[in-house]
Coordinates of C-alpha atoms in Angstrom, one line a residue:
X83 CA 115.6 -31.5 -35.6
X84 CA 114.7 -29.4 -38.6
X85 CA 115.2 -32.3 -40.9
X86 CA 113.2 -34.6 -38.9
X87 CA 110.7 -32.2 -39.2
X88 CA 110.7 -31.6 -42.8
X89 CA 111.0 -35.4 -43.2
X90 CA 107.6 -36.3 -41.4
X91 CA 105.7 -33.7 -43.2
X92 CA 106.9 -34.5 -46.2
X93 CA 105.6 -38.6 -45.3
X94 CA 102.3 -37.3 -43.4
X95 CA 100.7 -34.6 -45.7
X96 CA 100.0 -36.9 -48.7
X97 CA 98.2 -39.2 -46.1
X98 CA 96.2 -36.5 -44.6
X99 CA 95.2 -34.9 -48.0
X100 CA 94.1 -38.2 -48.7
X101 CA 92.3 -38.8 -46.0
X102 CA 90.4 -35.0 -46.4
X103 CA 89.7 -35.8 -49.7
X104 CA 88.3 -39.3 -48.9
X105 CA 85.8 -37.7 -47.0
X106 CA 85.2 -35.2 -49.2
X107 CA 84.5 -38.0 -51.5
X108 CA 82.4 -40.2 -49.4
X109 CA 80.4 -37.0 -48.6
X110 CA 79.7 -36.2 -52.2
X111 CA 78.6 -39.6 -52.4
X112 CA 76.5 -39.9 -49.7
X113 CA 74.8 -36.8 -51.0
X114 CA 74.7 -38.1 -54.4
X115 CA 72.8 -41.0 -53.0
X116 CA 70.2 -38.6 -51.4
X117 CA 69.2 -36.7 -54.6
X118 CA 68.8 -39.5 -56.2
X119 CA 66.2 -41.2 -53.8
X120 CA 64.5 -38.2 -53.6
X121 CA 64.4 -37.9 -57.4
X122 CA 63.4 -41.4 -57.7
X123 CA 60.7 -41.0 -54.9
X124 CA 59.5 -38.4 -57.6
X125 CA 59.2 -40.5 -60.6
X126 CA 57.1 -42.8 -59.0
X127 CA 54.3 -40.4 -58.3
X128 CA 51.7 -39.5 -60.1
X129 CA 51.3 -35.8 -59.0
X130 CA 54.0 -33.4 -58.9
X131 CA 55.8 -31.6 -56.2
X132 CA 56.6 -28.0 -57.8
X133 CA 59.6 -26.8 -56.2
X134 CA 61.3 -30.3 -56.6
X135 CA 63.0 -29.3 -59.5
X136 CA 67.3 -29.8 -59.9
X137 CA 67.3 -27.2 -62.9
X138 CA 65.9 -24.9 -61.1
X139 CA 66.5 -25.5 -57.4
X140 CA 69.8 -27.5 -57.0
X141 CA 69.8 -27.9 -53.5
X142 CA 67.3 -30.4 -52.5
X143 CA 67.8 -29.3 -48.9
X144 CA 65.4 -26.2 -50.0
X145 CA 62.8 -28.3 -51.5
X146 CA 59.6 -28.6 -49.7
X147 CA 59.2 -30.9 -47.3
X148 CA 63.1 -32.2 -47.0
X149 CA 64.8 -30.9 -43.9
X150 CA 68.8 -31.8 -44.4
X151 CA 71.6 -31.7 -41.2
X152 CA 75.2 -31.4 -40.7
X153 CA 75.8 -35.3 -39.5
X154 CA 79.2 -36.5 -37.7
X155 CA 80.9 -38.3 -40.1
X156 CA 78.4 -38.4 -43.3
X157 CA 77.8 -35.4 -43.3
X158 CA 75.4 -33.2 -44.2
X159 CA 72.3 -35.6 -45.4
X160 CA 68.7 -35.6 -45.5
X161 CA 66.4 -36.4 -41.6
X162 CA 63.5 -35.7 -42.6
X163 CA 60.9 -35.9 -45.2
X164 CA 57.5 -34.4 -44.5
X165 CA 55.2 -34.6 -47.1
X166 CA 51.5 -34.8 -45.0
X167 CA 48.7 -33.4 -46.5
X168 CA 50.2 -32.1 -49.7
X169 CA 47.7 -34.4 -52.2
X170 CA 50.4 -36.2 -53.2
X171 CA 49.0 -39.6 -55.1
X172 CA 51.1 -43.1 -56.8
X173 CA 53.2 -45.3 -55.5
X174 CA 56.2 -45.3 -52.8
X175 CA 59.6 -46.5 -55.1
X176 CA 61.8 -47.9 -53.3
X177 CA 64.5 -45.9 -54.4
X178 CA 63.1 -43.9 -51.5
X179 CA 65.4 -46.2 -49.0
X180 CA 68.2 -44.2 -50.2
X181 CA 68.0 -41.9 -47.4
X182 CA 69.4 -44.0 -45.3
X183 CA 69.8 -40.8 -42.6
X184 CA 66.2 -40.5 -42.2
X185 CA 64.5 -40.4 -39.1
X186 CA 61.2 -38.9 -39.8
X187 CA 59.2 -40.4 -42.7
X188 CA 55.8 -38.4 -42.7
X189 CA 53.3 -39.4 -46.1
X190 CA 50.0 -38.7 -44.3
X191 CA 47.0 -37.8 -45.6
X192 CA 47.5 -38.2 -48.9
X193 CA 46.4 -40.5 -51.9
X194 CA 49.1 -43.6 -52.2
X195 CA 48.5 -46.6 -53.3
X196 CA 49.6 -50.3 -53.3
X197 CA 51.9 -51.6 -50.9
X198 CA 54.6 -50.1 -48.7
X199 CA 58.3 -51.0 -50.0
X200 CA 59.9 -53.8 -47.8
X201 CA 63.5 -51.8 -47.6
X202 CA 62.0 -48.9 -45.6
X203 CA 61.5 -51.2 -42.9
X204 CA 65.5 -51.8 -42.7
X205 CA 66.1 -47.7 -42.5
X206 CA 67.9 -47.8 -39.2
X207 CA 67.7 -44.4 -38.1
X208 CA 64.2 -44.1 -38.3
X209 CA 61.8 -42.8 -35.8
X210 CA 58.7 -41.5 -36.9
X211 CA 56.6 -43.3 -40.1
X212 CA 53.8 -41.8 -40.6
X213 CA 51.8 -43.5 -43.6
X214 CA 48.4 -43.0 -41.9
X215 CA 45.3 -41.7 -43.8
X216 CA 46.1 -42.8 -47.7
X217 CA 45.2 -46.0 -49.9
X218 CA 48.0 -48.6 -48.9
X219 CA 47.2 -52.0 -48.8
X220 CA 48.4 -55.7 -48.7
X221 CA 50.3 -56.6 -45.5
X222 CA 52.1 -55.0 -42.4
X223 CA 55.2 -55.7 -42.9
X224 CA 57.2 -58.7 -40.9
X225 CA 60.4 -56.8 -41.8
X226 CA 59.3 -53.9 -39.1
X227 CA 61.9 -53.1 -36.1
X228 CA 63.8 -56.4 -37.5
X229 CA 67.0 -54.6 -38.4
X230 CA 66.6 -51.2 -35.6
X231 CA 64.4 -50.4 -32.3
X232 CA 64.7 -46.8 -32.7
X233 CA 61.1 -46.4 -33.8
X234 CA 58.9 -43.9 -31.5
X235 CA 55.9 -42.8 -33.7
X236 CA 54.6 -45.6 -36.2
X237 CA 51.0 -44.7 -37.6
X238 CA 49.1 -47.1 -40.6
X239 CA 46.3 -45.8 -39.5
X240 CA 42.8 -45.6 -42.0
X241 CA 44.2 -47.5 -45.2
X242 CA 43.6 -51.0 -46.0
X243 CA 46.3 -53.3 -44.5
X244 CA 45.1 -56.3 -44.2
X245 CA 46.5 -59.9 -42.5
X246 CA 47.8 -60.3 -39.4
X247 CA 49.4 -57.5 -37.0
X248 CA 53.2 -58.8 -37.2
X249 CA 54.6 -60.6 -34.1
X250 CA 58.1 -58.2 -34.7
X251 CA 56.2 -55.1 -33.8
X252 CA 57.5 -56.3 -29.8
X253 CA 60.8 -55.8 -31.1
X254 CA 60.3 -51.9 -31.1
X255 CA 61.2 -51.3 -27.5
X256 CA 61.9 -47.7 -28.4
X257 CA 57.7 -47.7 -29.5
X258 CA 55.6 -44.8 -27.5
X259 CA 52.7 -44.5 -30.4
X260 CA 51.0 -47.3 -32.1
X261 CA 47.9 -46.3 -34.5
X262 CA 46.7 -49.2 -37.0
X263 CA 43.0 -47.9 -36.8
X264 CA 40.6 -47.9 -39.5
X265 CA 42.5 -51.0 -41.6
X266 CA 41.1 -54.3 -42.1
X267 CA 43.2 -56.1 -39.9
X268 CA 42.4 -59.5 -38.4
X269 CA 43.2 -62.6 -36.2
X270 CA 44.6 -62.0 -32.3
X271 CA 46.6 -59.8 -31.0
X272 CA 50.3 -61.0 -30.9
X273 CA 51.6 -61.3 -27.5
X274 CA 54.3 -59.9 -28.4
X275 CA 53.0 -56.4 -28.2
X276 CA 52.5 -56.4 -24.5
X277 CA 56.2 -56.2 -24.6
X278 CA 56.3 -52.2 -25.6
X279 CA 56.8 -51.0 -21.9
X280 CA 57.6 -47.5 -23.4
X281 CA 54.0 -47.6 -25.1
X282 CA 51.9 -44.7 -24.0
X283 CA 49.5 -44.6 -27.2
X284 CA 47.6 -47.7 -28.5
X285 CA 45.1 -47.5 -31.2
X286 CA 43.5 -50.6 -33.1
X287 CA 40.1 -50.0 -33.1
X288 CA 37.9 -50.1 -36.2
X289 CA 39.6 -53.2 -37.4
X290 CA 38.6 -57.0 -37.8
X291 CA 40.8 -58.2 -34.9
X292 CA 39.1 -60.9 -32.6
X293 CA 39.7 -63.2 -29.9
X294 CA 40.5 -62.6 -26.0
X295 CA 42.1 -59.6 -24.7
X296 CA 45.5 -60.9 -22.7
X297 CA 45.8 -60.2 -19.2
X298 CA 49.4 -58.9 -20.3
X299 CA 47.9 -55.9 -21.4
X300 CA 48.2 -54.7 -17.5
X301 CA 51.8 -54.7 -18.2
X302 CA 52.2 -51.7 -20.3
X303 CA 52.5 -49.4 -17.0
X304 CA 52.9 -46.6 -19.1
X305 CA 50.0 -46.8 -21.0
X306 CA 48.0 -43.4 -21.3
X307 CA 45.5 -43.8 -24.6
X308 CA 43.9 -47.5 -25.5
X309 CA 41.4 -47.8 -28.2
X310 CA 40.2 -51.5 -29.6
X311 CA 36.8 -50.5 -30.1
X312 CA 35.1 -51.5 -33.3
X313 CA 36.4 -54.9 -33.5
X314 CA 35.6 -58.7 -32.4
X315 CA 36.8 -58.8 -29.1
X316 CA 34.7 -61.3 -26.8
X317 CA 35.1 -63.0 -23.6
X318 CA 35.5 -61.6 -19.9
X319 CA 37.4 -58.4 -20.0
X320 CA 40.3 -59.5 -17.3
X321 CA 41.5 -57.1 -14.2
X322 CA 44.4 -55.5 -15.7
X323 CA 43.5 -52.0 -14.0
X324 CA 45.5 -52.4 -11.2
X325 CA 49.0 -51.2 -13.3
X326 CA 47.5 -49.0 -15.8
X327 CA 47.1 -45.9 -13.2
X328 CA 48.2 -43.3 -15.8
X329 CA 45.5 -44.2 -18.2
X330 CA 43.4 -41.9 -19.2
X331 CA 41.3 -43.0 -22.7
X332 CA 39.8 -46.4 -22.4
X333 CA 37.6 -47.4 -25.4
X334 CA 36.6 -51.2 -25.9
X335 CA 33.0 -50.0 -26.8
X336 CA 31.1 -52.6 -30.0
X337 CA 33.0 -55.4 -29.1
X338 CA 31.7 -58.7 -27.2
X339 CA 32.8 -57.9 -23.8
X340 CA 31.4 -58.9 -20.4
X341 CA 32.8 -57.7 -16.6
X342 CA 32.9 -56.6 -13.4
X343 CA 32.7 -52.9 -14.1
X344 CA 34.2 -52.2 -9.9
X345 CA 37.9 -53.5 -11.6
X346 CA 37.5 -49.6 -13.4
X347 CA 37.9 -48.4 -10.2
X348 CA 41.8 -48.3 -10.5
X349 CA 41.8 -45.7 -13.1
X350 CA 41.0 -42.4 -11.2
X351 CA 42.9 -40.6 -14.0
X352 CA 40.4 -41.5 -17.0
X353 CA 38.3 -38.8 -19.1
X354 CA 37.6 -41.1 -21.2
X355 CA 35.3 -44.0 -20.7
X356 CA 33.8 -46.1 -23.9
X357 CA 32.2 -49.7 -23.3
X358 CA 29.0 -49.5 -25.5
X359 CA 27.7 -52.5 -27.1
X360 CA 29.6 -55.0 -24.0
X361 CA 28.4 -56.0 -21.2
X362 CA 24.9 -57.3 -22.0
X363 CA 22.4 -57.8 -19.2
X364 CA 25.1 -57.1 -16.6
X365 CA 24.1 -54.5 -13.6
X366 CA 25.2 -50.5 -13.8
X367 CA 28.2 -50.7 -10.9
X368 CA 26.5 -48.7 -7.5
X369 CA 29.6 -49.5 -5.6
X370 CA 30.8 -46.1 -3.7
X371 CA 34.8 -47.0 -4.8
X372 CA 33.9 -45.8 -8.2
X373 CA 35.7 -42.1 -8.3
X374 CA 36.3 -40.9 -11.9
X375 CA 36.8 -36.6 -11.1
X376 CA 38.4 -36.1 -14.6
X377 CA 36.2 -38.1 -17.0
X378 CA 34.7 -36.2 -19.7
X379 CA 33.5 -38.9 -21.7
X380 CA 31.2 -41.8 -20.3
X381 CA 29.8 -44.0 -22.9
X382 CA 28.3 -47.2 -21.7
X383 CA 25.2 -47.0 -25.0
X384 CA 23.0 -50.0 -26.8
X385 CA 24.3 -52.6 -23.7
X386 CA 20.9 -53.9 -21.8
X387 CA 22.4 -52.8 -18.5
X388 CA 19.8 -53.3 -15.9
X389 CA 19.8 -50.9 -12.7
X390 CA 19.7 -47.2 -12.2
X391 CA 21.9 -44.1 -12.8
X392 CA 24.6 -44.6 -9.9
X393 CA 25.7 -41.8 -7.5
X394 CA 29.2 -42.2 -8.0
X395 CA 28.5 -40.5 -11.6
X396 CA 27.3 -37.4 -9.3
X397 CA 30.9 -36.8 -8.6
X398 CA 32.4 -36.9 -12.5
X399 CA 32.1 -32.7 -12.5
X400 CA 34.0 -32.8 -15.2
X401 CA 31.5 -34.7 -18.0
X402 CA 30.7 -33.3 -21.4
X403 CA 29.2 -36.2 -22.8
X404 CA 27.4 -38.9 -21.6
X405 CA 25.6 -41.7 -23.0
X406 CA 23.3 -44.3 -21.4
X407 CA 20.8 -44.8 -24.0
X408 CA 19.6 -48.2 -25.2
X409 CA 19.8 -49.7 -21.8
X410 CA 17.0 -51.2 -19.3
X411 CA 18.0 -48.3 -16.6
X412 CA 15.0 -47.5 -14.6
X413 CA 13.9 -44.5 -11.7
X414 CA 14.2 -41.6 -11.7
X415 CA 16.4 -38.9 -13.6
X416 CA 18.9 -37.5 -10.6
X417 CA 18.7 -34.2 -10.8
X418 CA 22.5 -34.0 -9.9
X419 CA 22.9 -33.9 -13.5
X420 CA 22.0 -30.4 -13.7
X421 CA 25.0 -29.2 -12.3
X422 CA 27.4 -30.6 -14.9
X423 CA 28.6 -27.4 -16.1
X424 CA 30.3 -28.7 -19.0
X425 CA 27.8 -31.2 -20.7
X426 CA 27.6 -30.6 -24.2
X427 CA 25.8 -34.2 -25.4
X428 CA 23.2 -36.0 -23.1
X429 CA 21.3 -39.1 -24.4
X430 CA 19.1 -41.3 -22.0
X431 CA 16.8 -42.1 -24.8
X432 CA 15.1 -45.5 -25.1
X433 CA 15.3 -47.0 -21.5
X434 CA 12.5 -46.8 -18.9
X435 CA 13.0 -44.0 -17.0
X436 CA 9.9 -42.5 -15.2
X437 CA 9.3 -39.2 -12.7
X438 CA 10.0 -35.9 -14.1
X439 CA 12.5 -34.0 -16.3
X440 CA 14.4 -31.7 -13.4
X441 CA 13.9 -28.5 -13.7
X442 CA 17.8 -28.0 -12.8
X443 CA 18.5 -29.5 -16.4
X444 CA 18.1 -25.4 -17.6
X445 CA 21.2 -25.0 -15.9
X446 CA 23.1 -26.5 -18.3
X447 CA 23.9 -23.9 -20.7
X448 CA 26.9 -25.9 -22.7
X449 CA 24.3 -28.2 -23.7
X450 CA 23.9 -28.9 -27.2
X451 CA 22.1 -32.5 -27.2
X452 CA 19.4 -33.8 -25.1
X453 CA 17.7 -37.1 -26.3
X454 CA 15.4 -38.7 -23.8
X455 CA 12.9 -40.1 -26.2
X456 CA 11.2 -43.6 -25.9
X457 CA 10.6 -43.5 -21.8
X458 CA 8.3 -42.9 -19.5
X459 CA 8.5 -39.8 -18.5
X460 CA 5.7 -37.8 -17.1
X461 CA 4.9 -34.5 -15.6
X462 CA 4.9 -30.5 -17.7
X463 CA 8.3 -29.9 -19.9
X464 CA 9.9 -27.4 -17.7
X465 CA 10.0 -23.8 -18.4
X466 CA 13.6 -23.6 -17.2
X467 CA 14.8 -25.8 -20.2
X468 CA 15.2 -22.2 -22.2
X469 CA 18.2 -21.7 -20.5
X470 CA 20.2 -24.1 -22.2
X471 CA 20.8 -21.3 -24.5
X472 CA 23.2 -23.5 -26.6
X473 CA 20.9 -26.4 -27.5
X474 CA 20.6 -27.4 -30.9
X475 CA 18.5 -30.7 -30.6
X476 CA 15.7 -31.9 -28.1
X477 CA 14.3 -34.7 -28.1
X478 CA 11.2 -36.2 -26.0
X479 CA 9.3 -37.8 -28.2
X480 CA 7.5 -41.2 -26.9
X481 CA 6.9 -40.4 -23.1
X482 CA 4.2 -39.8 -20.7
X483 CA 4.5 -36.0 -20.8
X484 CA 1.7 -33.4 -19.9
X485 CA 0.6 -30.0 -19.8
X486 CA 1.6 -27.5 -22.9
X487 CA 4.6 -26.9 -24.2
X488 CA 6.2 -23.7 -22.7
X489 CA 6.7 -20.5 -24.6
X490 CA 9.6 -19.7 -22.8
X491 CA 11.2 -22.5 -25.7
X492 CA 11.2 -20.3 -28.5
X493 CA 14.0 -18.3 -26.8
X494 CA 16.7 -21.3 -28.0
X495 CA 17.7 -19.5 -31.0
X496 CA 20.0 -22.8 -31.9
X497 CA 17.3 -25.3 -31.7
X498 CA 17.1 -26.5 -35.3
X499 CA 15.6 -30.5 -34.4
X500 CA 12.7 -30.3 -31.4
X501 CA 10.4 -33.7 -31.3
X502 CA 7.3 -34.3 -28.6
X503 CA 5.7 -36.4 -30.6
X504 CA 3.5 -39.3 -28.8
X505 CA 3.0 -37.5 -25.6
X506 CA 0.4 -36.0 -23.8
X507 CA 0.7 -32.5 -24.6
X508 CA -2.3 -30.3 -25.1
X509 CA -2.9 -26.8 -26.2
X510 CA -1.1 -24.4 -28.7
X511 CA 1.9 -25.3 -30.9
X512 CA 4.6 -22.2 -30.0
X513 CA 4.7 -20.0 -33.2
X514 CA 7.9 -17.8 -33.1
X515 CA 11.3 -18.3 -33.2
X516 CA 12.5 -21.7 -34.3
X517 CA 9.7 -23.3 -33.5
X518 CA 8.2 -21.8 -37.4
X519 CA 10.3 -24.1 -38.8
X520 CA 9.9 -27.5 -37.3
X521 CA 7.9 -29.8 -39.0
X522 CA 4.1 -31.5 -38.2
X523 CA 5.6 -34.6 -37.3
X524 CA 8.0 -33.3 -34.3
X525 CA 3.9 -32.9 -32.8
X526 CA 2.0 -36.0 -34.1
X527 CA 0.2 -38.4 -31.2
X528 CA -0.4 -35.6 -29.0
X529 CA -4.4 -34.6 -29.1
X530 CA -4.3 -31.8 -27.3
X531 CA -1.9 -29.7 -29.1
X532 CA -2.9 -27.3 -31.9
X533 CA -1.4 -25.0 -34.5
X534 CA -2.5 -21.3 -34.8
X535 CA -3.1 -20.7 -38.5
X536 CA -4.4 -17.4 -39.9
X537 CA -7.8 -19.1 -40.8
X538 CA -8.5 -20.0 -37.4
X539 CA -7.0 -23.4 -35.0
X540 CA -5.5 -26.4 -36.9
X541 CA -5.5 -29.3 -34.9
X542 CA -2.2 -31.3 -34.6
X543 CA -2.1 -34.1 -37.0
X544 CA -3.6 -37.8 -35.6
X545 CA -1.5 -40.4 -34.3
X546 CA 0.4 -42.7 -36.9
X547 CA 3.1 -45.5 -35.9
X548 CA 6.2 -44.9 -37.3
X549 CA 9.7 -46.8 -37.4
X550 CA 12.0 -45.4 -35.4
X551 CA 15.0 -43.9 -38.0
X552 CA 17.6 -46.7 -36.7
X553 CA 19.5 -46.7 -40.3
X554 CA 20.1 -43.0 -40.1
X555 CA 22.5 -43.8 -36.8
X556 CA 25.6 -43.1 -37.1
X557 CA 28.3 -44.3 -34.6
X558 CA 31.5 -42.8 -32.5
X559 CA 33.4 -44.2 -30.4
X560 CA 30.6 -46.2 -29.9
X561 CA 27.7 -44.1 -29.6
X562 CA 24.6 -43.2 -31.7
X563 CA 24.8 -40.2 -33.1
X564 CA 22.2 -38.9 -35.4
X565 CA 22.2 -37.0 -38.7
X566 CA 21.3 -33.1 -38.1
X567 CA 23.0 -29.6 -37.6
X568 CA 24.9 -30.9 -35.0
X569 CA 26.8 -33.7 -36.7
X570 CA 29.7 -32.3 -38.0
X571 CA 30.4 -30.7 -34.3
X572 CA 30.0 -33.8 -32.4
X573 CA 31.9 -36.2 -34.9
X574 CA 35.0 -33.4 -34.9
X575 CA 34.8 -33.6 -31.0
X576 CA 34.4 -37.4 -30.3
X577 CA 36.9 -38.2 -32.8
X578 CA 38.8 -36.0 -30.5
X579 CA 38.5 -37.9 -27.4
X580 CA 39.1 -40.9 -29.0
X581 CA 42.5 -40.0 -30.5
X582 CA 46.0 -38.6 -29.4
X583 CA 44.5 -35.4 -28.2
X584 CA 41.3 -37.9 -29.2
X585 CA 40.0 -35.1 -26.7
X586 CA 40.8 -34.5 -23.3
X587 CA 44.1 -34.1 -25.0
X588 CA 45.1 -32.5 -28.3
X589 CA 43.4 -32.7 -31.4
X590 CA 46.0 -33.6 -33.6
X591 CA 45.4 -37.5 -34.2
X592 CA 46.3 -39.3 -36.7
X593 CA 44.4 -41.5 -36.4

């Protein structure tokens, strides 16, 4: 028995150091391989990453950015590579395939250029690219999810990939984020991509992409975000509410849409509502199915829509913008409104909306924005209006209002833009506070009002036509936003709602 022992070791141990040192070997290799796409990723670019240095730091698993693990079989290898926002600027080599372990590539927000190498779209253990926010142009690539399905996260977002989105993107069953905003991309949708059942984020918008929207969309059940605003879409916006009940960010808004706004009715989970610039001449929806208790956003802007402010809107206690402006809405303004105790942005401006402002509208003490210029709106400005404490601009300008305007306004200590001008205001121009700094014009075409001066009254200046400042709009998500102390806040927050945390969600969109 001994000897048989002794024998079989004696016949076994060479094989087993062999096969320890085969590994050993394939290990080294494999390694090997990963310095040198890392190294070779370096070469390419045209700024430098400090610590990437093998002199100095031999251990690329240190280096900034690279996150290495221990791997059955291979390994310990590089998994991820996250480089956002480190001002990195070049090309992508393709060298950079080498890390053929890699399952998050992160590049955003950075300054690359030309195209993206076609090999990276064959690293099968990928499942985040992030390439979003950089210079890249030239086409998606047909080669994506051709080779692997593992793909979760895949964001081109705000470059300028052009062509056609590829018909292959269906083959990423494994897909949950999709953001290929802000490119020029054109042509149809492929049908293919109402294939991505795992899909919960879908972002195109700001793109050249025309055509019909598919009734398939109403497949992806799973769908939570969906943003094709900014585009070419025409045609009648088909039913596909009835399976999308976990949505909750619907933006078509400057496209060529036209519906039956009752098929919303579905999608009781929304916050955010964006269909500006669609729907031309239709009617606002009255119908009492309409139930939207979490919407925060609702931004139906610059659309013709005939009708009045409905009741079912009464009920969305949860708004903090809302835009109806450049519509033919008529009546009065409900004084419901008042009691949105999160409003932030109001803008009713430049439909034909008569009666009174409501006094309730000084309860809203969020309130940042109100526009309700170019109506016909009559009656005093209320006193109560000072206590939206937070308002930074007021505007109603072009009405039928009366009366003076109330001291109790130079309590807003925020209010840096104030306009009545072409009303019917009479007596004297408030003095303190803010209102010292507001120009002549914010007054003009009222007769009545005058200016204290230390020489005696100075009447306010006479009535002169002027062009309403339409090329100083700017547009989110649709709406018209204008240049003043408030834009940087307003952009930062609508970009939020119209992104992965685009707002009623996290702020952390990639867009």
């Amino acid at each position: 028995m001994g000897f048989h022992s002794l024998f079989l070791c004696t016949i076994l141990i060479p094989f087993i150091s062999f096969g320890t040192s085969t590994h050993e070997s394939q290990n080294f290799t494999s390694r090997s391989n990963d310095l040198k796409a890392l190294n070779g990723f370096s070469s390419c670019l045209e700024s430098t990453i400090l610590d990437w240095n093998s002199s100095t730091s031999p251990d690329y698993c240190t280096w900034s950015g690279v996150t290495c693990d221990a791997l059955p079989h291979v390994g310990t290898r590089v998994v991820r590579l996250e480089l956002g926002s480190t001002r990195l600027s070049g090309k992508i080599c393709e060298s950079l395939a080498g890390l053929d372990q890699l399952r998050v590539l992160n590049l955003s927000y950075n300054f690359f250029t030309a195209s993206l190498p076609e090999n990276l779209f064959h690293l099968q253990n990928l499942e985040v690219m992030d390439f979003s926010n950089n210079h890249f142009e030239g086409p998606v690539s047909t080669a994506i999810c051709s080779s692997f399905n593992r793909l979760r996260v895949f964001k081109l977002s705000n470059n300028f990939f052009s062509g056609e989105i590829p018909e292959n993107l269906g083959n990423c069953s494994s897909l949950q984020h999709l953001s290929i905003n802000g490119n020029d991309l054109s042509r149809s949708l492929p049908e293919s991509i109402f294939q991505l059942q795992n899909l919960n984020e879908l972002y195109l918008q700001n793109n050249k992409l025309s055509g019909t929207l598919s009734e398939e969309v109403g497949k992806l059940s799973n769908l939570v975000e969906f943003d094709i605003s900014n585009n070419d879409f025409f045609g009648f916006l088909p039913n596909i509410f009835g399976g999308l009940t976990r949505l909750k960010v619907f933006n078509v808004g400057s496209n060529r849409f036209t519906a039956t706004l009752e098929d919303l009715s579905h999608c009781r989970n929304l916050s955010m509502l964006g269909l500006s610039k669609n729907f031309h001449n239709e009617e606002m929806p009255q119908g009492q199915n309409l139930e939207f208790s979490n919407l925060k956003v609702f931004a139906l802007g610059n659309s013709q829509i005939k009708g009045s402010i409905p009741n079912w809107l009464s009920g969305c206690k949860m708004l903090q913008m809302l835009d109806l402006s450049w519509n033919h809405l008529t009546g009065s303004i409900p004084s419901w409104i008042g009691k949105f105790n999160n409003l932030y942005y109001l803008d009713l401006s430049n439909n034909s909306f008569t009666g009174n402002i409501p006094q309730s509208f000084g309860n809203l003490k969020g309130l940042h924005v109100m526009d309700l210029k170019h109506n016909s709106l009559s009656g005093p400005i209320p006193w109560e209006l000072s206590g939206m404490t937070m308002l930074e601009i007021l505007d109603l300008s072009h009405n039928k209002l009366s009366g003076e305007i109330p001291q109790s306004l130079i309590e807003l200590s925020f209010l840096s833009s104030f306009d009545v001008s072409h009303n019917e205001l009479h007596g004297e121009i408030p003095t303190k506070g803010q209102f010292d700094t507001f120009p002549t014009t914010s007054f003009e075409g009222n007769k009545g009002l005058y200016r204290h001066s230390t020489s005696g009254f100075m009447p306010s200046p006479p009535d002169e036509t002027r062009a309403q400042p339409h090329h100083q709009k700017l547009e989110i998500i649709g709406f018209p936003f204008w240049f003043g102390a408030l834009a940087g806040f307003l952009i930062t927050i609508a970009i939020c709602f119209a992104s992965d945390g685009h707002h009623p969600t996290k702020c952390h969109q990639a867009n």
